[in-house]
Coordinates of C-alpha atoms and ligand atoms in Angstrom, one line a residue:
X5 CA -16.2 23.5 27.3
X6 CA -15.0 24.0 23.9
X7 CA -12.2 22.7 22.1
X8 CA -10.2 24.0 19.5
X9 CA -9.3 22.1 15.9
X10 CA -5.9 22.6 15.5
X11 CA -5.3 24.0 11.4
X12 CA -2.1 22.0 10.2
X13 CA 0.3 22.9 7.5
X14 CA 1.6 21.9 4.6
X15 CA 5.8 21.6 4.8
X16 CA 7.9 22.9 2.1
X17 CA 11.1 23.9 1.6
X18 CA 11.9 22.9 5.1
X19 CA 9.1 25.1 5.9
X20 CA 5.8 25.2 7.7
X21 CA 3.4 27.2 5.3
X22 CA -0.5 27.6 5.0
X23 CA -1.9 26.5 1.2
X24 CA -0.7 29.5 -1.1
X25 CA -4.6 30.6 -1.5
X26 CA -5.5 30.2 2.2
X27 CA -8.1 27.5 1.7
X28 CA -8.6 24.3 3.9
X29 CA -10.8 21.1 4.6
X30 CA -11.8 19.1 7.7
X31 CA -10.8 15.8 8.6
X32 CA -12.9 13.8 10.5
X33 CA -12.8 10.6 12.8
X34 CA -14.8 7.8 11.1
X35 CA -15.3 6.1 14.5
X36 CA -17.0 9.3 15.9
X37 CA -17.7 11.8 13.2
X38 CA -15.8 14.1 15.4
X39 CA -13.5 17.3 13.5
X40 CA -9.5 15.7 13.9
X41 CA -7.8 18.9 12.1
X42 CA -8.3 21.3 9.7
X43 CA -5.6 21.0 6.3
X44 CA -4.3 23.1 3.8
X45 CA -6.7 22.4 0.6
X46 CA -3.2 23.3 -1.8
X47 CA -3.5 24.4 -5.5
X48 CA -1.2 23.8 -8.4
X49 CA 0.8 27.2 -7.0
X50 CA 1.8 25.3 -3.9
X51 CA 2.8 22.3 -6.1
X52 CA 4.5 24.0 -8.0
X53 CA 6.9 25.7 -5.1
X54 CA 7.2 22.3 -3.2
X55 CA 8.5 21.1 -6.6
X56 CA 10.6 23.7 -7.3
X57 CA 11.6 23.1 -3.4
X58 CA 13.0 19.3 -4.4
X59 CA 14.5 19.9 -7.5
X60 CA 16.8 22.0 -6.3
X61 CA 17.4 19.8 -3.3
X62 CA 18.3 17.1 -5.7
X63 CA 21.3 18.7 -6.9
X64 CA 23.2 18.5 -3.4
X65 CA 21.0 15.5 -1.9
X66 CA 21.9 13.3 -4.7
X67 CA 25.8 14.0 -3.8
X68 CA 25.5 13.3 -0.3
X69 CA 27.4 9.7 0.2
X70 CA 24.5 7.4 0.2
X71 CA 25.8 5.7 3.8
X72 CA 25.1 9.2 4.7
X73 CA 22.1 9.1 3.8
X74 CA 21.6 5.5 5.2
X75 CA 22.7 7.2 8.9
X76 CA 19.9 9.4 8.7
X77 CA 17.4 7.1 7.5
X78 CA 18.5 4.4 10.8
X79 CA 17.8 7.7 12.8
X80 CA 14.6 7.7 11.1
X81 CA 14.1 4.3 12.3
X82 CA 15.1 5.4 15.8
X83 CA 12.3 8.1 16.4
X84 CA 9.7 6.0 14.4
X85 CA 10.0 3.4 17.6
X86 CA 10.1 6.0 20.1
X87 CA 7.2 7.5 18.4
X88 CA 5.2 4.4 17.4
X89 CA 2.3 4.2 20.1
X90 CA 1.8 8.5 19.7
X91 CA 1.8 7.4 15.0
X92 CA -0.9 4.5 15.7
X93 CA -3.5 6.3 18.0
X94 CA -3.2 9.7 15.5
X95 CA -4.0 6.7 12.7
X96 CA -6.7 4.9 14.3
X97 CA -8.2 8.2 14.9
X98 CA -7.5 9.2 11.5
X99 CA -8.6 5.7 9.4
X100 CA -10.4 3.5 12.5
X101 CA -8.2 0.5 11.7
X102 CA -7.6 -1.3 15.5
X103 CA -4.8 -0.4 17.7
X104 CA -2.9 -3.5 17.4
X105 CA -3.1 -3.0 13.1
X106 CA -1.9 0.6 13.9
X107 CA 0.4 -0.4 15.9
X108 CA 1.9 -2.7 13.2
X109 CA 1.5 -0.2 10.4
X110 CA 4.6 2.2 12.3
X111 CA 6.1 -1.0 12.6
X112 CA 6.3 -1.3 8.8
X113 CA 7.7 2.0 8.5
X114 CA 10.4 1.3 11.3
X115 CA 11.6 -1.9 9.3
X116 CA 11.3 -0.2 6.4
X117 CA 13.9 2.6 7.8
X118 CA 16.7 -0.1 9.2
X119 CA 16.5 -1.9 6.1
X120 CA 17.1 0.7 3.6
X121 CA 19.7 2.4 5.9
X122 CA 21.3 -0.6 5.5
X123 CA 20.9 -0.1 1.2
X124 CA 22.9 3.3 2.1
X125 CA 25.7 0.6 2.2
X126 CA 25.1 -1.4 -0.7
X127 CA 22.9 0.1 -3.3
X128 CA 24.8 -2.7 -5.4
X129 CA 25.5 -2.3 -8.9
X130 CA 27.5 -4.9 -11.2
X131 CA 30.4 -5.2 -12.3
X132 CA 31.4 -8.1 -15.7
X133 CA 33.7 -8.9 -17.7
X134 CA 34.1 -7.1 -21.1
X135 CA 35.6 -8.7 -24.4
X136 CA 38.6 -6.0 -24.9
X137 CA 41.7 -6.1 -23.2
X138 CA 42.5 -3.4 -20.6
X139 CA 39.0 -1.9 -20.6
X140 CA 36.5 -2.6 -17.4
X141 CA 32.6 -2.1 -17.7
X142 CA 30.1 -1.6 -14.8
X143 CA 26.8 -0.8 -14.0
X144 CA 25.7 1.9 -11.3
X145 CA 22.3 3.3 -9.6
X146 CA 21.6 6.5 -10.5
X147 CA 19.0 8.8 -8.6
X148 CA 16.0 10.1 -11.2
X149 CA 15.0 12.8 -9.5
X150 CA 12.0 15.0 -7.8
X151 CA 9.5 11.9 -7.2
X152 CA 6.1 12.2 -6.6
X153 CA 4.4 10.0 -4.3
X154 CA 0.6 9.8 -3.9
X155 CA -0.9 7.9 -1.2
X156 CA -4.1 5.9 0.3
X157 CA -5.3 6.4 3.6
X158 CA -5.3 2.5 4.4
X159 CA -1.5 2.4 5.8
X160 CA -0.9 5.9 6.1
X161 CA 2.7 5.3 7.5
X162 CA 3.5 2.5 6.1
X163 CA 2.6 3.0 2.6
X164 CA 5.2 6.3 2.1
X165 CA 7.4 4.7 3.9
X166 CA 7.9 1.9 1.3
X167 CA 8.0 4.7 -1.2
X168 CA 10.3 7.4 0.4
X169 CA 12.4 5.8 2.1
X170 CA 14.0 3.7 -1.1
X171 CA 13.3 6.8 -2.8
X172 CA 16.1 8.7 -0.4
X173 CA 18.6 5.9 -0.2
X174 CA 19.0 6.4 -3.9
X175 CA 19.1 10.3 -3.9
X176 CA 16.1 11.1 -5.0
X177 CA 14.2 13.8 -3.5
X178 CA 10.5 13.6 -2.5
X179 CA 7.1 15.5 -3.1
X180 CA 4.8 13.8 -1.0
X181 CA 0.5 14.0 -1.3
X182 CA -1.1 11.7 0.9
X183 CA -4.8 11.0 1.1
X184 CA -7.3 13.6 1.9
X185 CA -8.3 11.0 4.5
X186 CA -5.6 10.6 6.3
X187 CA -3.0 14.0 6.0
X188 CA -2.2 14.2 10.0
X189 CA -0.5 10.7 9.8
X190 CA 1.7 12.2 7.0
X191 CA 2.2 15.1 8.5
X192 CA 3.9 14.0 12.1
X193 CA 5.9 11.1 9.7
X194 CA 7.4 14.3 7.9
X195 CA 8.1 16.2 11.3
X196 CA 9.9 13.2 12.0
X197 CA 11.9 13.3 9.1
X198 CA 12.9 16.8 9.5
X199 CA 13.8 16.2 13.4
X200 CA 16.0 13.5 11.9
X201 CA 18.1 15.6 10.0
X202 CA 17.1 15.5 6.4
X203 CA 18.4 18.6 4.3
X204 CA 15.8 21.3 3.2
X205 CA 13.9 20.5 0.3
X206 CA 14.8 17.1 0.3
X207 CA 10.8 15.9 1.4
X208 CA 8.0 18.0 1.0
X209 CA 4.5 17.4 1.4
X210 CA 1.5 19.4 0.2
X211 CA -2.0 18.2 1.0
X212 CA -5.0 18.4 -0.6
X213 CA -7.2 16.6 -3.4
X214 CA -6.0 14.0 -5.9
X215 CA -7.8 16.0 -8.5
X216 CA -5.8 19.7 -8.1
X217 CA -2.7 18.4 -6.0
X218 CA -2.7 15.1 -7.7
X219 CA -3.3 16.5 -11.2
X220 CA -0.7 19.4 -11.0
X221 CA 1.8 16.6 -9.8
X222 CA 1.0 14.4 -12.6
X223 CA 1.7 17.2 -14.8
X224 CA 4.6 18.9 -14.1
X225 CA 7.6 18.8 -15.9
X226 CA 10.5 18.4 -13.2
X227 CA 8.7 15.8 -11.9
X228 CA 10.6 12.3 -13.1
X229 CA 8.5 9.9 -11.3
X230 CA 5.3 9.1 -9.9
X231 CA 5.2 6.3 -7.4
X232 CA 1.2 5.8 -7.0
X233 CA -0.5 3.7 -4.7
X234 CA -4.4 3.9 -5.0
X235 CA -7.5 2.3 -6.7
X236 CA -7.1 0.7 -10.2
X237 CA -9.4 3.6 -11.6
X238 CA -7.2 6.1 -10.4
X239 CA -4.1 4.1 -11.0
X240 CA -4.8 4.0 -14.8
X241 CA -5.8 7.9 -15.1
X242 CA -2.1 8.5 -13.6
X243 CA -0.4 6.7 -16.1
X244 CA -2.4 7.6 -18.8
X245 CA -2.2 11.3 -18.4
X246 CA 1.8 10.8 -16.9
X247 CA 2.3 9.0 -20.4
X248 CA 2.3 12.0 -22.4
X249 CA 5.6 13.6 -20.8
X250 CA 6.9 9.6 -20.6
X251 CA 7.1 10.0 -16.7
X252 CA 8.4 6.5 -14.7
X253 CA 5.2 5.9 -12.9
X254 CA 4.7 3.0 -10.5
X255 CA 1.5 1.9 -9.7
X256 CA 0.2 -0.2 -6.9
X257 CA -3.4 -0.6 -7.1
X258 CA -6.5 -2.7 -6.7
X259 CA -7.1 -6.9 -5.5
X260 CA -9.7 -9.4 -5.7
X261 CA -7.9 -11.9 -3.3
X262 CA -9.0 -15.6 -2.2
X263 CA -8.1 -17.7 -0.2
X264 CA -8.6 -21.5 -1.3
X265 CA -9.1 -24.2 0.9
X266 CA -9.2 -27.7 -0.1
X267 CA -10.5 -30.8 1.2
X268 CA -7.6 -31.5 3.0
X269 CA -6.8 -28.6 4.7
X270 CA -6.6 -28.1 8.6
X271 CA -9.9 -26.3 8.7
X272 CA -9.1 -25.1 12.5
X273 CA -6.3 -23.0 10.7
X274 CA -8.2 -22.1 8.0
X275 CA -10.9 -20.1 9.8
X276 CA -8.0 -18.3 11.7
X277 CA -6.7 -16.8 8.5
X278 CA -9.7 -16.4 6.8
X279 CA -11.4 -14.2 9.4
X280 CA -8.0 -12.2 9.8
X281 CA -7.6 -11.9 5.7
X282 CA -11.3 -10.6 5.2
X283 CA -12.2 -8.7 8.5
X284 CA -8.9 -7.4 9.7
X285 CA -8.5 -3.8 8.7
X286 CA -12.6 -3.9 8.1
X287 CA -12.0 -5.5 4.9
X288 CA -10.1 -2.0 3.8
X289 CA -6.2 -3.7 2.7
X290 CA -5.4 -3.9 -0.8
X291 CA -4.4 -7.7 0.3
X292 CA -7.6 -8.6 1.9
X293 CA -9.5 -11.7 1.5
X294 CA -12.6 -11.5 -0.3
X295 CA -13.6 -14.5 -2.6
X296 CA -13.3 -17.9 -0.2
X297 CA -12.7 -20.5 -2.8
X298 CA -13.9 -23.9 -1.1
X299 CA -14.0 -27.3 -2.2
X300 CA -17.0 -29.1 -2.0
X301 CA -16.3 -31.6 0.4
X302 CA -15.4 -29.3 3.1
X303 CA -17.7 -26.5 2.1
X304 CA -20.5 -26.9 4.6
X305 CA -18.0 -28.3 7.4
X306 CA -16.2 -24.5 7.5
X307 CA -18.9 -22.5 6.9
X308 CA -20.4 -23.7 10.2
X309 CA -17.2 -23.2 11.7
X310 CA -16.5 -19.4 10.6
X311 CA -20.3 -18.4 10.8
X312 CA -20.4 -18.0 14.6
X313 CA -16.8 -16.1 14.4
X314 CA -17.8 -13.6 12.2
X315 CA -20.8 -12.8 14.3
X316 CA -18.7 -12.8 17.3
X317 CA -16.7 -9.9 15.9
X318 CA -16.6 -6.9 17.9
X319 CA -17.2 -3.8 15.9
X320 CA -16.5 -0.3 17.6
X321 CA -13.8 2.5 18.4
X322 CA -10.6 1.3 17.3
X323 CA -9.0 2.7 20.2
X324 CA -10.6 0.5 22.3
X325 CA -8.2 -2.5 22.9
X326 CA -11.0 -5.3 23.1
X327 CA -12.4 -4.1 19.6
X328 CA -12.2 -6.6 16.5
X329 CA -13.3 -4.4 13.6
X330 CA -13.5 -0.3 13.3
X331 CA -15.1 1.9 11.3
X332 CA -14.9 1.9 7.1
X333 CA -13.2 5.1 5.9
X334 CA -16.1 7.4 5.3
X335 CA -19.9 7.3 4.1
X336 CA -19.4 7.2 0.6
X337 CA -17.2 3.8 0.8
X338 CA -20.0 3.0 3.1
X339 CA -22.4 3.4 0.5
X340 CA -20.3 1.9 -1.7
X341 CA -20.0 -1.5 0.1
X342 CA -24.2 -1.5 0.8
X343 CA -24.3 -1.1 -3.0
X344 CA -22.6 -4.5 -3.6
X345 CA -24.4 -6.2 -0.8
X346 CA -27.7 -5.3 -3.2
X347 CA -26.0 -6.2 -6.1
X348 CA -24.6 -9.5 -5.0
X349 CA -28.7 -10.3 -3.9
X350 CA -29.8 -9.2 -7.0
X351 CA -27.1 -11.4 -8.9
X352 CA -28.8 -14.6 -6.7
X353 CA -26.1 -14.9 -4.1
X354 CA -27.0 -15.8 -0.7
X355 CA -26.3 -13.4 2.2
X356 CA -25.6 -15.7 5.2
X357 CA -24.9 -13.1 7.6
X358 CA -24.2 -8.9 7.8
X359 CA -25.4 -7.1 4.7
X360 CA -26.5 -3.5 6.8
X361 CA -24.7 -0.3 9.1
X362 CA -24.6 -1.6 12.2
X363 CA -26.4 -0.9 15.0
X364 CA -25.8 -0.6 19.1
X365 CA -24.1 1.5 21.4
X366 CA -21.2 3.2 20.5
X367 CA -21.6 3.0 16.7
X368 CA -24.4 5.5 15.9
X369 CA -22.0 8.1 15.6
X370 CA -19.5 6.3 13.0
X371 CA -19.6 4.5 9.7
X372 CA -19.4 1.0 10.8
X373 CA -21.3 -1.8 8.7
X374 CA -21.8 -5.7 10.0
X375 CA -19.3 -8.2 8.6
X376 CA -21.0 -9.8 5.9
X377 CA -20.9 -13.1 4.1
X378 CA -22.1 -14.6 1.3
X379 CA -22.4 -18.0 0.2
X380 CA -23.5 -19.9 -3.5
X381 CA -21.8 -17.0 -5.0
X382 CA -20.9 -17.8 -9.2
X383 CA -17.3 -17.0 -9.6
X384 CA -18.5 -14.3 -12.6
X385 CA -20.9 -12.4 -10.5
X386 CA -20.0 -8.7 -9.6
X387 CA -19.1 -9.4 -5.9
X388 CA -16.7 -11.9 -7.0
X389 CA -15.0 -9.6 -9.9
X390 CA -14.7 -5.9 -8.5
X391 CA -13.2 -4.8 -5.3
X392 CA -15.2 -4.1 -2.8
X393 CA -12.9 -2.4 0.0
X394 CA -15.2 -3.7 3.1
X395 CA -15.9 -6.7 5.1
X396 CA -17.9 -8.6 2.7
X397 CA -16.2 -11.9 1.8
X398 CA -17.8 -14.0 -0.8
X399 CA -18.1 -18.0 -0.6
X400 CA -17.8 -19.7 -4.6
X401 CA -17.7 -23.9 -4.0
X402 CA -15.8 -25.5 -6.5
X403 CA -15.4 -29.4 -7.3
X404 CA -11.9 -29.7 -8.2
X405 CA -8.2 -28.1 -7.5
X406 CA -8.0 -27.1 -11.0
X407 CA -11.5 -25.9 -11.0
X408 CA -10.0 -23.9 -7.7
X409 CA -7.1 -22.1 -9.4
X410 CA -9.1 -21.5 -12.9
X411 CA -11.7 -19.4 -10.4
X412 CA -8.4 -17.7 -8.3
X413 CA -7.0 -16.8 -11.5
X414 CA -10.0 -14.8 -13.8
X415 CA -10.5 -11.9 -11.9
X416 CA -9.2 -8.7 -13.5
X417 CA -6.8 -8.6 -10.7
X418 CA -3.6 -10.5 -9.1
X419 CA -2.1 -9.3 -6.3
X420 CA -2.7 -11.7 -3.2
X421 CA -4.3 -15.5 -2.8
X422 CA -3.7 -18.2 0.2
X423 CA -4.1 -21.5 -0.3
X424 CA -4.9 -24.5 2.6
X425 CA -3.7 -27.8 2.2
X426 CA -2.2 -30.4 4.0
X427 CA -0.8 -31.8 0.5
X428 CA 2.9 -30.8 0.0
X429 CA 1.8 -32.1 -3.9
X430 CA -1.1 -29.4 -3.8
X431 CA 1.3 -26.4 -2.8
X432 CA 3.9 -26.6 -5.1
X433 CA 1.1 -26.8 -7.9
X434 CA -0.1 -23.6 -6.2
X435 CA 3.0 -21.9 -5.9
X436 CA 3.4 -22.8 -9.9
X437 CA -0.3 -22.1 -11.5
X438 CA -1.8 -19.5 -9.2
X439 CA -1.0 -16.1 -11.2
X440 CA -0.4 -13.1 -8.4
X441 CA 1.8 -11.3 -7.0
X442 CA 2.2 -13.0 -3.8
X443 CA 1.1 -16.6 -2.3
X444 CA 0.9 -17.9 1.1
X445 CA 0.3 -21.6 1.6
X446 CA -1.4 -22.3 5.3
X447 CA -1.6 -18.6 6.2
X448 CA -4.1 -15.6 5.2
X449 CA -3.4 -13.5 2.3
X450 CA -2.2 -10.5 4.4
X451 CA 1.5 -9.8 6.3
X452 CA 3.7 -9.3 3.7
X453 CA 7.2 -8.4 4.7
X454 CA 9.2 -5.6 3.8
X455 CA 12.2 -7.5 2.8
X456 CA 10.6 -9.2 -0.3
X457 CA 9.2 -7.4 -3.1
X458 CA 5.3 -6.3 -3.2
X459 CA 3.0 -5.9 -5.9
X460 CA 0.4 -7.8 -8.0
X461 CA -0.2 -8.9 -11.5
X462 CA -2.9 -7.6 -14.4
X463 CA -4.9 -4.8 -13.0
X464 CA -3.0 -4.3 -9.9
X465 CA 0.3 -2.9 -11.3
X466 CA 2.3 -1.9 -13.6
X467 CA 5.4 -4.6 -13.2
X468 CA 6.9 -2.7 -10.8
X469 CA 7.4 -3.8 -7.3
X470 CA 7.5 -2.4 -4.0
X471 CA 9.9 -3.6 -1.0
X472 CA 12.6 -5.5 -0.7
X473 CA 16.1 -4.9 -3.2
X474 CA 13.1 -4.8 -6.1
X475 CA 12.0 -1.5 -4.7
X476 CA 15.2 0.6 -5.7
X477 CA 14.5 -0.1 -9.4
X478 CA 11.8 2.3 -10.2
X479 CA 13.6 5.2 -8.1
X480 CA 17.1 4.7 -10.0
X481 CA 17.9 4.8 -13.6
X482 CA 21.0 2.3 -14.6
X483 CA 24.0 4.1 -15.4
X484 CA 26.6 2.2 -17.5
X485 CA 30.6 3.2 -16.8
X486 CA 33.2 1.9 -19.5
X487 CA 36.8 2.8 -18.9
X488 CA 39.4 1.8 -21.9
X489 CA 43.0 2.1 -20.2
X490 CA 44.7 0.7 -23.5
X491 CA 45.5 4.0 -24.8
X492 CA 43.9 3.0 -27.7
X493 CA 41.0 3.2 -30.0
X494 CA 39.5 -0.2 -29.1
X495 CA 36.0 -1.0 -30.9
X496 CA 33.4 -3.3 -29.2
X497 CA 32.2 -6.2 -31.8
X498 CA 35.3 -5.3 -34.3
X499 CA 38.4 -5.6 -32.7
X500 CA 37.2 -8.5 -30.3
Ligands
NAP624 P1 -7.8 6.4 -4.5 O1 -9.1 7.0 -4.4 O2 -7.4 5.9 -5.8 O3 -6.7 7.5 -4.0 C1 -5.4 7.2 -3.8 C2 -4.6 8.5 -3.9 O4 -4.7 9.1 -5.2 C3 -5.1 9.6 -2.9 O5 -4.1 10.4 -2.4 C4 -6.0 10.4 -3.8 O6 -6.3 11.7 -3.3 C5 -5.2 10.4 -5.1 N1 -6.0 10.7 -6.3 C6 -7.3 10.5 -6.5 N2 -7.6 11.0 -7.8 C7 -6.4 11.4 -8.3 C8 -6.1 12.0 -9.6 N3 -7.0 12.2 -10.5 N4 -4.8 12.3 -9.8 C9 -3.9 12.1 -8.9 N5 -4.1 11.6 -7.7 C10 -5.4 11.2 -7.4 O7 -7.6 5.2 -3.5 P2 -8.0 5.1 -2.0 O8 -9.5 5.0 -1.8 O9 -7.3 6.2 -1.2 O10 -7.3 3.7 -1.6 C11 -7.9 2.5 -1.7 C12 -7.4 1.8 -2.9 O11 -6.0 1.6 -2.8 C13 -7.9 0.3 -3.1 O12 -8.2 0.1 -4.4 C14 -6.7 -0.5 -2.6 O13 -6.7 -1.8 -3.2 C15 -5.6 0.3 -3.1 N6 -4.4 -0.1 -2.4 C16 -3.4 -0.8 -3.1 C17 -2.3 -1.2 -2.5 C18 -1.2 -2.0 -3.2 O14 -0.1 -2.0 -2.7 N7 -1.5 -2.6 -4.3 C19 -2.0 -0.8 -1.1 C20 -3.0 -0.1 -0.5 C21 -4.2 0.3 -1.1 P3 -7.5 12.0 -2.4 O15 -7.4 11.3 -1.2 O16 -7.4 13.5 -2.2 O17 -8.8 11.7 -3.2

């Protein structure tokens, strides 16, 4: 019997249209190997209409009342849930991450949705007091524009969500690229969108590569903003070639997170969070654990404790419920991760366990490597520096708490460390000395929350944030309103 590969479209203009020159690319299951879809590979013509598509979109989309907007976005909300188990088995077939991670990757969208429907309400500005009589002064959001938002295949919901969805509160309208990896997830969260009412024009996507779709969006003129979220190497190429026509650009990018435990943490705990921080999601979130940061006197004590865990694992199909740990992304990341296994031998570390594809029924088929640890690892060495994107985690024992947060804090990264302790005296020096973007104390370094801002320091952003109120301010420009109802010429810093 033979099945056919169902050829998807790109969407613009509230329409379904094949790429302008007819080409397209194959997706395949990382689990499997097996052909999901075939995609439109786009050019810089198709670009260039979905653009043209928002911008004039903007100019009635940016006038609808935003509690309008709001409405549609809570409707949003509403067919993401109804839709949620049908988004996370079209994702783990897509990117291999488990079921219940899939699962929870909608469920990042859904929140995402009811909380900025709520911002359709508030969007606050300010209001203060000025120094001349009869005269009022305010501040107000103001929508940029057509905003382009490029995407990894890691949370393929989630991640647009957190960019669109505060993106169309504000009036903005949207030109959407996600990653060649992952274009089906997009796809049914813009068919969504559309069967919740959005406005033609007002979200487009066009798929294809980051270096003809993602180049022609960089580089276009009506395009205000780019919200990227990606590898550091791409990150900086964006905003280096955006620069030149001094587009916004927001960049979420790259980590090197640890998690520290001290000698007086709860060790039980500490395993918990450490195998969830560096295994979950195969070691593939930008959040995930992968320097373990140990103090001596506990060193030995948890690494027999995680060992047998970690071998334990289960690796296989994500959509099999009693599966720990799916597939990496594709054989070149797979490559990639072997690459710093050697290196980190070569540098003198000490692989404890993993290190090689693995092997066994069920993953001959797939890309799946064995999680992999490594212990008397030197804080400067390669595997402790640069992000690996897999399940490698890397043990460096330290003496001290100081010595702890020196080591957390020089990698060329910042977005996510965890710290154990059992020492209220420890965690509030943590919560002042450790320099990223987000800190948990007794928990793993993933789980953020959509309701606080999200985003690292040094080479994982730009100082923008994602999330939370924080997350309107790259998708809306401050307007400033005076109104002088003196009937007179009244001048600021003169007549005051
Ligand atoms: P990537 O290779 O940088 O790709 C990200 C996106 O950029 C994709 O859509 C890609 O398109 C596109 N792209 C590539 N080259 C481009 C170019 N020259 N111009 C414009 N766009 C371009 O990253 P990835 O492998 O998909 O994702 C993994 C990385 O994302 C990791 O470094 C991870 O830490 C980071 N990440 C960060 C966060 C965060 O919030 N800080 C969250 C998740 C992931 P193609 O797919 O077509 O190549």
């Amino acid at each position: 019997m033979t099945t056919t590969v169902q050829t998807f479209q790109n969407f613009i203009g509230g329409k379904w249209q094949a790429a302008r020159e007819g080409r397209t690319f194959a997706n395949y299951n990382p689990a499997t190997g097996e052909v999901l879809g075939y995609f439109p590979l786009s050019s810089t013509a198709d670009v260039d209409a979905a653009v043209a598509s928002a911008r004039q979109a903007f100019e009635s989309w940016r006038l609808v009342p935003a509690p309008k907007r709001g409405q549609i976005l809570f409707r949003v909300g509403e067919l993401l849930s109804r839709h949620k188990e049908e988004l996370a088995r079209i994702m783990t077939r897509e990117m291999g991450k488990v079921l219940k991670e899939t699962r929870g990757d909608v469920q990042e969208g859904i929140d995402m949705a009811y909380y900025m429907a709520g911002e359709g309400r508030r969007l606050f500005g300010y209001t203060v007091p000025v120094e001349l009589p009869n005269k009022s002064g305010m501040a107000l959001r103001d929508p940029v524009g057509v905003v382009a938002c490029i995407t990894p295949w890691n949370f393929p919901i989630a991640i647009p969500t957190w960019k669109m969805f505060p993106a169309l509160v504000a009036g903005n309208t949207i030109v959407l690229k996600p990653a060649s990896d992952t274009p089906q997830s997009a796809l049914r969260l813009v068919e969504i969108l559309q069967e919740a009412g959005l406005p033609e024009g007002v979200v487009n996507l066009v798929c294809g590569s980051g270096q003809e779709v993602g180049e022609a969006l960089i580089h276009h003129p009506a395009v205000a903003v780019i919200s990227f979220t990606g590898s550091t190497e791409s990150g900086r190429h964006v905003a280096v070639e955006a620069a030149q026509s001094l587009k916004r650009v927001s960049l979420e990018m790259g980590g090197k997170n640890a998690v520290i435990v001290l000698d007086d943490a709860d060790l039980e705990l500490a395993v918990e969070g450490i195998l969830w921080s560096a295994y979950g999601t195969t070691g593939q979130r930008c959040t995930a654990c992968s320097r373990l940061i140990v103090q001596r006197g506990v060193h030995d004590h948890l690494l027999e404790k995680l060992l047998p865990r970690i071998e334990q694992l289960r690796l296989g199909d994500g959509l099999d419920e009693q599966v720990d740990v799916g597939p990496v992304i594709n054989a070149s990341q797979l490559e990639k991760i072997h690459a710093y296994v050697e290196i980190g031998q070569g540098e003198g570390a000490t692989l404890v366990t993993g290190g090689a594809c693995a092997e066994g029924e069920g993953l001959t088929s797939g890309n799946f490597y064995r999680p992999t640890l490594f212990k008397d690892v030197r804080p400067e060495m390669r595997i402790a520096q640069e992000e690996i994107f897999g399940p490698v985690l890397s043990v460096i024992a330290v003496d001290t708490f100081d010595e702890a947060i020196k080591v957390n804090n020089q990698t060329p990264f910042g977005l996510s460390s965890a710290i154990y302790t059992q020492n209220i005296n420890n965690a509030q020096r943590a919560m002042r000395d450790l320099t990223t973007g987000i800190l948990y104390i007794n928990s793993g370094t993933t789980g953020a929350e959509i309701q606080l801002p999200f985003g690292g320091t040094r080479g994982t952003g730009n100082g923008h944030r994602e999330a939370g109120i924080a997350g309107l301010d790259v998708f809306t420009e401050w307007k400033v309103v005076y109104t002088d109802y003196s009937g007179k010429l009244q001048k600021a810093q003169i007549d005051s």
